[in-house]
PDB file of C-alpha atoms (C1' of nucleotides) in Angstrom:
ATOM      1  CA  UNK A   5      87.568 101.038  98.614  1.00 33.00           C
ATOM      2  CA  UNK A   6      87.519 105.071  97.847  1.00 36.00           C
ATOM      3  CA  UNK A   7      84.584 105.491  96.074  1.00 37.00           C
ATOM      4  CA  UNK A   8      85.235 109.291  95.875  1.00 43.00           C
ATOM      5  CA  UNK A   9      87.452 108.455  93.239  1.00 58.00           C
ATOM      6  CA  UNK A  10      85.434 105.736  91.403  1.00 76.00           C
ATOM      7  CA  UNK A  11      85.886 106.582  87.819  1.00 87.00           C
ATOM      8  CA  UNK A  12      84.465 104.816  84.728  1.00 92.00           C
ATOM      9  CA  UNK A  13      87.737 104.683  83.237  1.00 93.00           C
ATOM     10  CA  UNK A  14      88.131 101.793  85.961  1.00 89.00           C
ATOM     11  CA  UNK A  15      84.622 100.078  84.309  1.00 90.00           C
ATOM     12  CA  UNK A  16      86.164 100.363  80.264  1.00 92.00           C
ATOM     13  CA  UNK A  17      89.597  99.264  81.707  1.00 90.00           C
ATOM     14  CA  UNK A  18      87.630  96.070  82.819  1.00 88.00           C
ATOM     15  CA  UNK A  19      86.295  95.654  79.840  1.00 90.00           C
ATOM     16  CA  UNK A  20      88.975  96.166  77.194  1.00 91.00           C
ATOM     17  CA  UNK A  21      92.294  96.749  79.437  1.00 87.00           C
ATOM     18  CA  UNK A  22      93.839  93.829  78.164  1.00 86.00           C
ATOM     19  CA  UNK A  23      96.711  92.918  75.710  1.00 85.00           C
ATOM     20  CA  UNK A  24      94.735  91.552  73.267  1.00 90.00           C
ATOM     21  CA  UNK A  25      91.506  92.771  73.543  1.00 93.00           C
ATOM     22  CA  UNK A  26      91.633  96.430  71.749  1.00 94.00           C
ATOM     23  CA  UNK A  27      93.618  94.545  68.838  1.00 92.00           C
ATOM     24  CA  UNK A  28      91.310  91.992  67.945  1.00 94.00           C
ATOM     25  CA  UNK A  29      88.417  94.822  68.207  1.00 95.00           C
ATOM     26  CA  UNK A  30      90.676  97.176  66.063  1.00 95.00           C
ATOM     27  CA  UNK A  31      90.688  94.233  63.018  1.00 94.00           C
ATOM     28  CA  UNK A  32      87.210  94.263  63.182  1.00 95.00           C
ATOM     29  CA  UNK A  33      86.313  97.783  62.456  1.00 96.00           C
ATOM     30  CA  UNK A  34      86.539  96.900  58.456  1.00 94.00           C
ATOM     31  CA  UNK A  35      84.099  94.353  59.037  1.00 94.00           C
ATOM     32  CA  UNK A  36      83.659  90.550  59.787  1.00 95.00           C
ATOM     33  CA  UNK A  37      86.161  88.148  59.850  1.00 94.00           C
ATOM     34  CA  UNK A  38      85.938  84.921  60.275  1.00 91.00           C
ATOM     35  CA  UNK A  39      87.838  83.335  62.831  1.00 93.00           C
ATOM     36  CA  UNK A  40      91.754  82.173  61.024  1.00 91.00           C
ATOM     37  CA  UNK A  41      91.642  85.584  59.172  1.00 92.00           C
ATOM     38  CA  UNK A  42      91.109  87.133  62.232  1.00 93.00           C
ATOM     39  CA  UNK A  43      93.790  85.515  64.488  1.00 92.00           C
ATOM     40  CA  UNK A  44      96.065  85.712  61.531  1.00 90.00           C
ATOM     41  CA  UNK A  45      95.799  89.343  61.872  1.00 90.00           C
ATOM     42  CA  UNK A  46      97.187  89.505  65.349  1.00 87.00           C
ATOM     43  CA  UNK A  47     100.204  87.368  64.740  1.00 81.00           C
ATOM     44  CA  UNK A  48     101.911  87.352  67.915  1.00 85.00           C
ATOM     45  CA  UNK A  49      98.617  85.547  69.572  1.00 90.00           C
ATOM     46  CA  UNK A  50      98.179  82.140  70.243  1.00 90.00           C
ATOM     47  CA  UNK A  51      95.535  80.175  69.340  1.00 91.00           C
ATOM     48  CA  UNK A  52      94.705  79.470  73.288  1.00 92.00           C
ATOM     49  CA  UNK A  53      94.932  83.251  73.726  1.00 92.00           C
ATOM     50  CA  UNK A  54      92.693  83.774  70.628  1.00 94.00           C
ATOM     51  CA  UNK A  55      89.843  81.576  71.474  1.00 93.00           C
ATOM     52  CA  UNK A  56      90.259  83.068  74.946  1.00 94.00           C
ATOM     53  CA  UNK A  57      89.661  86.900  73.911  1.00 94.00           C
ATOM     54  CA  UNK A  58      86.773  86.429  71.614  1.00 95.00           C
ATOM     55  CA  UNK A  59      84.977  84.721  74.116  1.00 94.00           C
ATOM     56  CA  UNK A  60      85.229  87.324  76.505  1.00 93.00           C
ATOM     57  CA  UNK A  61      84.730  89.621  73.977  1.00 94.00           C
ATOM     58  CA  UNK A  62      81.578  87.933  73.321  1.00 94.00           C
ATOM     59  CA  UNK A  63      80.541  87.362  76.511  1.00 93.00           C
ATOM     60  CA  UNK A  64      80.714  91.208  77.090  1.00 93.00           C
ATOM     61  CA  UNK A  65      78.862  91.771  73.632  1.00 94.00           C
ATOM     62  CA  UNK A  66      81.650  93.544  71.893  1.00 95.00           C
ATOM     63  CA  UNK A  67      81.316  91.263  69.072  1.00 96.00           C
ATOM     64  CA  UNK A  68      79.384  88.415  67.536  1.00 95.00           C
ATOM     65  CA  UNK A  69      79.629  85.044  66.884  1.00 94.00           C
ATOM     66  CA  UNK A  70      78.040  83.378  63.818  1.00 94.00           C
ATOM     67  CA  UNK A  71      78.733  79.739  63.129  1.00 92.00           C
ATOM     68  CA  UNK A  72      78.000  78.204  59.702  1.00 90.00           C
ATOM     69  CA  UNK A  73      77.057  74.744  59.961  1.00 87.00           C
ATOM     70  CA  UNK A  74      79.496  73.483  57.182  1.00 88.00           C
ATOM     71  CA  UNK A  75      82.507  71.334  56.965  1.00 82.00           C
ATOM     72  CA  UNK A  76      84.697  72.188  57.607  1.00 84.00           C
ATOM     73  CA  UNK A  77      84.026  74.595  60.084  1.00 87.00           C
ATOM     74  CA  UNK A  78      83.357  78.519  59.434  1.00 91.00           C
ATOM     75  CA  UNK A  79      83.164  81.070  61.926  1.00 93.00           C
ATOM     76  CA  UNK A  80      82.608  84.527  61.676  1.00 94.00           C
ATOM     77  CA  UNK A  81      83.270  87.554  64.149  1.00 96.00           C
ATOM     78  CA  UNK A  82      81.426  91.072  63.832  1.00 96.00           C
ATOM     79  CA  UNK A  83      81.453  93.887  66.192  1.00 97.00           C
ATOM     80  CA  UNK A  84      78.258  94.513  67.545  1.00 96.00           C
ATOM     81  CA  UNK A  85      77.026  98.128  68.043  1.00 97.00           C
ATOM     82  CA  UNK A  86      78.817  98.178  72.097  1.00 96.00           C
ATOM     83  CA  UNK A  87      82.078  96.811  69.865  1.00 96.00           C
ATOM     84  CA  UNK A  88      81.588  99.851  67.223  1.00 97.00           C
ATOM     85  CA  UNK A  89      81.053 102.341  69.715  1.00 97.00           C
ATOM     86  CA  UNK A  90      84.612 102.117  70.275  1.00 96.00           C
ATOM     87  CA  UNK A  91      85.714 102.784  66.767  1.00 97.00           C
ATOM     88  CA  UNK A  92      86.976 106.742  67.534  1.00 97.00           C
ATOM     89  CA  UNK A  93      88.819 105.432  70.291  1.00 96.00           C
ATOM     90  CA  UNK A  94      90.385 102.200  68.431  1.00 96.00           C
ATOM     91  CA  UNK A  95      91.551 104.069  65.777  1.00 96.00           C
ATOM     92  CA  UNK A  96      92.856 107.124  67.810  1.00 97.00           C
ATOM     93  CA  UNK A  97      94.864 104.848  69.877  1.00 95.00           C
ATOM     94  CA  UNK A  98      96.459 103.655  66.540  1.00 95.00           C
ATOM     95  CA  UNK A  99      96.777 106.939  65.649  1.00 96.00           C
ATOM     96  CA  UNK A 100      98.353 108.142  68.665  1.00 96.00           C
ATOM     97  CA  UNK A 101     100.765 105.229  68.070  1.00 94.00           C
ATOM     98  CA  UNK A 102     101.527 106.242  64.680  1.00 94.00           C
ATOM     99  CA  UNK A 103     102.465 109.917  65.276  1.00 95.00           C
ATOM    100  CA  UNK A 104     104.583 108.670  68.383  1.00 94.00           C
ATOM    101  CA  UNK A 105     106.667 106.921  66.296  1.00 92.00           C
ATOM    102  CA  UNK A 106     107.913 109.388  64.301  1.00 91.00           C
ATOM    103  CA  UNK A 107     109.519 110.986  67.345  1.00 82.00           C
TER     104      UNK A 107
ATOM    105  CA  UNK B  11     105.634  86.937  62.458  1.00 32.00           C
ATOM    106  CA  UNK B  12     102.971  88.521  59.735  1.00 35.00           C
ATOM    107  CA  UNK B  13     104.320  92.108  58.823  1.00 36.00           C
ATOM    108  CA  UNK B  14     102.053  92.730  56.533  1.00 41.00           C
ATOM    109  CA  UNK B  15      99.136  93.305  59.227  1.00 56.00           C
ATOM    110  CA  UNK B  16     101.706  94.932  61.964  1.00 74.00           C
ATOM    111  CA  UNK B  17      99.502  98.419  62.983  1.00 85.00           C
ATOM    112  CA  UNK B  18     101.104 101.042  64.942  1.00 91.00           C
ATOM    113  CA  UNK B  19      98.217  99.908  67.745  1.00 91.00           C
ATOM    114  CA  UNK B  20     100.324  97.366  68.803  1.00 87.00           C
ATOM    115  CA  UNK B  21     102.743  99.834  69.954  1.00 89.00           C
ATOM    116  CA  UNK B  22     100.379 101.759  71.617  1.00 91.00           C
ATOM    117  CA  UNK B  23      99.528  99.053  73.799  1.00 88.00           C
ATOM    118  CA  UNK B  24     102.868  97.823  74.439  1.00 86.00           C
ATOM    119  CA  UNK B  25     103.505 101.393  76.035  1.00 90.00           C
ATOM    120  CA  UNK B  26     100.064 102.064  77.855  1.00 91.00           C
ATOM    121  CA  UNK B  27      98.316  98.691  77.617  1.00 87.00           C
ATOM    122  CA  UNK B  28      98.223  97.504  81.268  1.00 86.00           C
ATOM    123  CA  UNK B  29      95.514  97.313  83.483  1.00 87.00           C
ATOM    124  CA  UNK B  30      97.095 100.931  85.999  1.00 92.00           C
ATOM    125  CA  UNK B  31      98.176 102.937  83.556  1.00 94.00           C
ATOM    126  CA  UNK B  32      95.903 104.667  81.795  1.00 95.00           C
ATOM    127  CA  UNK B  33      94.142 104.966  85.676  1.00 94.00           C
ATOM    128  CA  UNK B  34      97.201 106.456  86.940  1.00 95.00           C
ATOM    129  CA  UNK B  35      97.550 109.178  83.210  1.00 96.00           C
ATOM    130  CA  UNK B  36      94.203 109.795  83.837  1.00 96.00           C
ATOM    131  CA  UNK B  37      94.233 111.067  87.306  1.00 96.00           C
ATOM    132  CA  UNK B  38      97.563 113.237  85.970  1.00 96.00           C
ATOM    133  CA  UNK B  39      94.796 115.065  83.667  1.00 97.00           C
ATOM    134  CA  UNK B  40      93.845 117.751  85.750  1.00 95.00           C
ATOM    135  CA  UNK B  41      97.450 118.727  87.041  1.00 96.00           C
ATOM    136  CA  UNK B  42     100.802 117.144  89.152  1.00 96.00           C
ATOM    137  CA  UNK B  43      99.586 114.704  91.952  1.00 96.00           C
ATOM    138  CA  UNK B  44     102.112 113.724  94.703  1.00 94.00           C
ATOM    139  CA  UNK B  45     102.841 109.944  95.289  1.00 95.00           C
ATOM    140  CA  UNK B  46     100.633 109.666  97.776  1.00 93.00           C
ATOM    141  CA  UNK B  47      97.807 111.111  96.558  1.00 94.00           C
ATOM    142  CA  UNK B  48      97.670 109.758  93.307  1.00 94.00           C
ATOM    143  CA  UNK B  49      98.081 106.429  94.576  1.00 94.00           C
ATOM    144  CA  UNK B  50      94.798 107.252  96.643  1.00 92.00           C
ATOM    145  CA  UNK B  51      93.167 107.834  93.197  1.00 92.00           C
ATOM    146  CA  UNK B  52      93.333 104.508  92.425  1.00 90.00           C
ATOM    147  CA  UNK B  53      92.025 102.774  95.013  1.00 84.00           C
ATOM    148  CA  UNK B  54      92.396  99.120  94.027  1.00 88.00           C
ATOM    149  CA  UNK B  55      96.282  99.226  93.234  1.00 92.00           C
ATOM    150  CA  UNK B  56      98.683  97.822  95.358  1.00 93.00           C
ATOM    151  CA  UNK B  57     101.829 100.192  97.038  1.00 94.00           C
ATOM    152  CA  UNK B  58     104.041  97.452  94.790  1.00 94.00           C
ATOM    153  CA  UNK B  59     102.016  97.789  91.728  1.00 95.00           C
ATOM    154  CA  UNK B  60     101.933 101.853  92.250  1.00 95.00           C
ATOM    155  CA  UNK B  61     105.585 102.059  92.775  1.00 95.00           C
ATOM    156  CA  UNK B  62     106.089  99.582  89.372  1.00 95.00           C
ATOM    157  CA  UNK B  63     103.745 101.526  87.480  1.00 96.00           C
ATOM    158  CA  UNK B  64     104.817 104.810  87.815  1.00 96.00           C
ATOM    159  CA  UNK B  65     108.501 103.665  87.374  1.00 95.00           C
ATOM    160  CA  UNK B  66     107.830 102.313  84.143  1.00 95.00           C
ATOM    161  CA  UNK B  67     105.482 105.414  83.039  1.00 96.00           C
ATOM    162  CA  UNK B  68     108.560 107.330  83.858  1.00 96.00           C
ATOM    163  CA  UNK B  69     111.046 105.153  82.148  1.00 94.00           C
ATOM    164  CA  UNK B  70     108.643 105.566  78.658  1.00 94.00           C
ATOM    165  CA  UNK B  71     108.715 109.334  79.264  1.00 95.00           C
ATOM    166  CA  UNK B  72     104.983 109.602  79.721  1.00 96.00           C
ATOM    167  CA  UNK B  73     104.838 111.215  83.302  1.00 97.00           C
ATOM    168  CA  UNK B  74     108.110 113.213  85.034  1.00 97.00           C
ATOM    169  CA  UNK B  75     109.308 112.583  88.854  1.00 96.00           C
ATOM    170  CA  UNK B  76     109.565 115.367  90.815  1.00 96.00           C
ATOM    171  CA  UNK B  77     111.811 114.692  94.396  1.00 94.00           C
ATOM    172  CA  UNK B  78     112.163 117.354  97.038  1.00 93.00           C
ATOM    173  CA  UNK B  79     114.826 116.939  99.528  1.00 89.00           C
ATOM    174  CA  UNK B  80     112.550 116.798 102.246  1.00 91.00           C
ATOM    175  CA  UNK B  81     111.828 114.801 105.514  1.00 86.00           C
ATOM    176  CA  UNK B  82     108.985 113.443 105.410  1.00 88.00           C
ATOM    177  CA  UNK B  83     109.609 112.562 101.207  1.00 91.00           C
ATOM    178  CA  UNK B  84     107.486 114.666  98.880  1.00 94.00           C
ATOM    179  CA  UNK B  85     107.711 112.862  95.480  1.00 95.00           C
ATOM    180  CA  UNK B  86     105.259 114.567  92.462  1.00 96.00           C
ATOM    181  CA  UNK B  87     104.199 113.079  89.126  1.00 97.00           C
ATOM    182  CA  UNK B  88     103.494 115.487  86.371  1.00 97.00           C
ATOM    183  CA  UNK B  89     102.240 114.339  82.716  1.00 97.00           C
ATOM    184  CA  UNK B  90     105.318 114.923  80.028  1.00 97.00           C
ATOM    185  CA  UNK B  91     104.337 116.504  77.086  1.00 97.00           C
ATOM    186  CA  UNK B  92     103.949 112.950  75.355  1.00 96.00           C
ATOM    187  CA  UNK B  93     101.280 111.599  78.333  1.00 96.00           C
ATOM    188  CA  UNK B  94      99.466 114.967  77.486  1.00 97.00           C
ATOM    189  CA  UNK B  95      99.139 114.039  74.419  1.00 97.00           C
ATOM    190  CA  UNK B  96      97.181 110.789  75.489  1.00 97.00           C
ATOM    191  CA  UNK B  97      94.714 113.407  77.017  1.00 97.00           C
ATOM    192  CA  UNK B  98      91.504 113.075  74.435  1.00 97.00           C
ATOM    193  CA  UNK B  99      91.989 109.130  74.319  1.00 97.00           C
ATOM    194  CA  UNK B 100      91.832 109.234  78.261  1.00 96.00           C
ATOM    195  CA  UNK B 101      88.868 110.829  78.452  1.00 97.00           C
ATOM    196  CA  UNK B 102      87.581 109.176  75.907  1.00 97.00           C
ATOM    197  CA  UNK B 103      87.720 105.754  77.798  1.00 95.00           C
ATOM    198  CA  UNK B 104      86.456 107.492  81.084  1.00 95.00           C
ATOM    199  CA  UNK B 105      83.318 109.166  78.365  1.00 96.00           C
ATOM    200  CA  UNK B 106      82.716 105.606  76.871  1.00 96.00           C
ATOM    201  CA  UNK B 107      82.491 103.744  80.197  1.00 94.00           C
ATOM    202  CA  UNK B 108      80.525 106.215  81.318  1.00 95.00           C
ATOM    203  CA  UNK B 109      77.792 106.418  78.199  1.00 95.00           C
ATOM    204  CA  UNK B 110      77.999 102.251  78.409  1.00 94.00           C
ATOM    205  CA  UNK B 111      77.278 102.182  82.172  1.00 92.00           C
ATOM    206  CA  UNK B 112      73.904 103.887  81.445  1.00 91.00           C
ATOM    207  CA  UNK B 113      72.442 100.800  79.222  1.00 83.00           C
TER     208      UNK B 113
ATOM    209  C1'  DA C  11      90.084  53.851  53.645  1.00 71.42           C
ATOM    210  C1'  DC C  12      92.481  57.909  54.666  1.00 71.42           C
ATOM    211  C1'  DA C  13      94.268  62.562  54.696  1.00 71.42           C
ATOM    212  C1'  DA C  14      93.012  67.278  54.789  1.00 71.42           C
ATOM    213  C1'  DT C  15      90.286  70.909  56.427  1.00 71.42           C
ATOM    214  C1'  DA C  16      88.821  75.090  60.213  1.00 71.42           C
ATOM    215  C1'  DA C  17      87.858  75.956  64.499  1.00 71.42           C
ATOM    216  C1'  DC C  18      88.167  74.905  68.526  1.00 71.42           C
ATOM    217  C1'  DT C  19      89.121  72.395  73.329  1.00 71.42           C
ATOM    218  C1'  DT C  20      91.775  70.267  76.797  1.00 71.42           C
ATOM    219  C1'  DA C  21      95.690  68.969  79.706  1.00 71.42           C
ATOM    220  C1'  DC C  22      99.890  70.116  81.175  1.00 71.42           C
ATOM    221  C1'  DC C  23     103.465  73.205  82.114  1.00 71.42           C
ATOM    222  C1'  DT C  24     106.226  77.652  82.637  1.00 71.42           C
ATOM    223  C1'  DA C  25     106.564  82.542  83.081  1.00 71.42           C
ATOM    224  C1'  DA C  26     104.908  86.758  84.455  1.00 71.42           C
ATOM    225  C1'  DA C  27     101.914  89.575  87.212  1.00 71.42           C
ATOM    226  C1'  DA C  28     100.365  90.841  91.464  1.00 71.42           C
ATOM    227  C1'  DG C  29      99.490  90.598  96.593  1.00 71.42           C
ATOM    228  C1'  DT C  30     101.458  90.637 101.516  1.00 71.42           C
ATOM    229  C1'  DA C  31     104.231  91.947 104.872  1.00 71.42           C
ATOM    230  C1'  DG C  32     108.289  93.749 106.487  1.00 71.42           C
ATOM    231  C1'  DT C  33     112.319  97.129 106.236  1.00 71.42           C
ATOM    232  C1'  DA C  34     114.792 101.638 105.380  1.00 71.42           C
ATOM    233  C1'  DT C  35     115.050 106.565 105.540  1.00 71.42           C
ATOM    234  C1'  DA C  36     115.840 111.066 108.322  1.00 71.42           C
ATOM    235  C1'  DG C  37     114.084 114.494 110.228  1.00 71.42           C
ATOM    236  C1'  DT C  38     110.482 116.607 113.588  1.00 71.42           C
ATOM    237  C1'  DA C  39     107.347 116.566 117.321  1.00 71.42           C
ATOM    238  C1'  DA C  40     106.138 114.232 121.807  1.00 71.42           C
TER     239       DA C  40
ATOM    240  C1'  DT D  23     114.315 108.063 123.055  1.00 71.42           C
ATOM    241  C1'  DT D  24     110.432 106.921 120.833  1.00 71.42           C
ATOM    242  C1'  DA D  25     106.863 107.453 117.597  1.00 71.42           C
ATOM    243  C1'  DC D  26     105.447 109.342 113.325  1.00 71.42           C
ATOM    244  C1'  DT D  27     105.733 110.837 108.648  1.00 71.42           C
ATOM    245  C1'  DA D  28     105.726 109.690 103.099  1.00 71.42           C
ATOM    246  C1'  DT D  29     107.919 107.078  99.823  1.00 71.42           C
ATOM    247  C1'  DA D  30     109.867 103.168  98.151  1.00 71.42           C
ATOM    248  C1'  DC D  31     112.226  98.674  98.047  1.00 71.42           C
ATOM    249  C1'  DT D  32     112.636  93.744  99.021  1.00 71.42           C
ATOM    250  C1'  DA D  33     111.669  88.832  99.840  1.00 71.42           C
ATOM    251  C1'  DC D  34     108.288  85.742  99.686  1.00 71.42           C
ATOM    252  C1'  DT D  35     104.021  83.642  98.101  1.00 71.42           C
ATOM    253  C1'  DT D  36      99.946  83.245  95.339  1.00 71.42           C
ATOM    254  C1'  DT D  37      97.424  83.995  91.266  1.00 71.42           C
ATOM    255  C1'  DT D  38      96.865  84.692  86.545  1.00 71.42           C
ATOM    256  C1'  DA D  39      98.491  84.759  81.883  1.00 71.42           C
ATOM    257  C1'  DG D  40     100.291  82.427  78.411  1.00 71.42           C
ATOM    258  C1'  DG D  41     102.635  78.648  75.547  1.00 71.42           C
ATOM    259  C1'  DT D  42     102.795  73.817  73.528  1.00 71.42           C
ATOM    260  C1'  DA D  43     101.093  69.972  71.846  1.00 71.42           C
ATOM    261  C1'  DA D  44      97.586  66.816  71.270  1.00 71.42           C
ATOM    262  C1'  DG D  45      92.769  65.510  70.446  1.00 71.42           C
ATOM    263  C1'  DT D  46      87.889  66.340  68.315  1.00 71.42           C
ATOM    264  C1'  DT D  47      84.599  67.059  64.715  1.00 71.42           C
ATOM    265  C1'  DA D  48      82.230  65.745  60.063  1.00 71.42           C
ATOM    266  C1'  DT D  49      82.527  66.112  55.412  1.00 71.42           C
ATOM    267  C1'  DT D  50      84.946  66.321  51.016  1.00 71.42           C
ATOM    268  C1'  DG D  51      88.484  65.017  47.791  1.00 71.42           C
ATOM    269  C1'  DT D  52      91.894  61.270  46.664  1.00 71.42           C
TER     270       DT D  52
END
DNA sequence: ACAATAACTTACCTAAAAGTAGTATAGTAA
DNA sequence: TTACTATACTACTTTTAGGTAAGTTATTGT
C-alpha cells in the first residue's frame, strides 16, 4: 500500500463509485420518493439491484428510510444532509453528460 | 425501458462510472504521467486492471497514449481535451471525500 | 373466500469483473 | 550470455455483480 498517494477521491469512490449509486442519489435531489417511484426512475435496475443500493445507501447515511405502517406497504427515500452534500456534484456530472453529447 | 426519466447522467456513468477511472483522470490532473508511474498512483489496482482501464479511457477519448520507440518502453498518458473537461467534477469528489472524512 | 396491492426477501443461476502468475519484447549494462 | 528494464498481454481462477422467478406480508375491495 503507497500511502503517499492516498487520496480521498479513493474514500468518495468507496462510497458512491458504483453503477447505480450516483443515479438513485441524482432522483432524489427533487425530494422524497417513495420506493416504486423511485426504482421506476432508474429503469434499467432490477428490483434485486434496487433494494441492494438503497440499503447501502442507507447504511452509509446518504439517504433515509421511512416506513409507513399501512397496507399495503409505503416506503419513502430522502437524502439526508451527507446525500445533499453531493447535489453540485450530481448535477454537474449530469451536466457534464449533457454538454458531451452534443459533440 | 422508461424514456421519459432517461437523464444524460446515465451516460456519464456509462463512460467514467467504474471503480479506476476517475482515480486514474484524477492523477492525469496535474500533467502527463508515464505508465508506470501513474499506475503507482493508484496503489490498489491491479497491472491487468491498469492496462484495461487505461485502454478503455483511451478508446472513449478521455486520456491520449503517448509511445516512444524506446528500449526499455516509455508509454505516457496525457488528459484529452474532453478528460480536462472532467477536471472541476474530479476535484470535486477528491474535495467532498475529503470535507466528509472530517465528521 | 380470494385477488390485488407495495415493498421487499430469498434461492438459484449466469455473466462480468478482477486477481494471479507467467510470458514477450529488445536493447543495454554486467 | 545473462540479467535487467518498463510495458503489456494472456490463460487461468476466483470473486462479485447481476438477473429471474418465486414467496411473504396484512389489509382492503370484490
Amino acid at each position: 500500500m503507497n500511502t503517499d498517494n492516498y487520496c480521498p477521491l479513493n474514500y468518495t469512490m468507496n462510497l458512491i463509485g458504483s453503477k447505480w449509486k450516483p443515479l438513485v442519489l441524482f432522483h432524489l435531489l427533487e425530494g422524497p420518493l417513495r420506493s416504486g417511484m423511485l426504482q421506476k426512475k432508474v429503469p434499467e435496475i432490477s428490483n434485486k439491484m434496487f433494494t441492494q443500493t438503497v440499503r447501502e445507501l442507507e447504511k452509509d447515511g446518504l439517504i433515509a428510510r421511512k416506513v409507513f405502517p399501512v397496507v399495503p406497504p409505503k416506503v419513502e427515500y430522502t437524502l439526508t444532509a451527507r446525500g445533499k452534500s453531493l447535489e453540485s456534484i450530481l448535477k454537474a456530472l449530469d451536466q457534464w453528460g449533457l454538454e458531451d453529447l452534443k459533440k
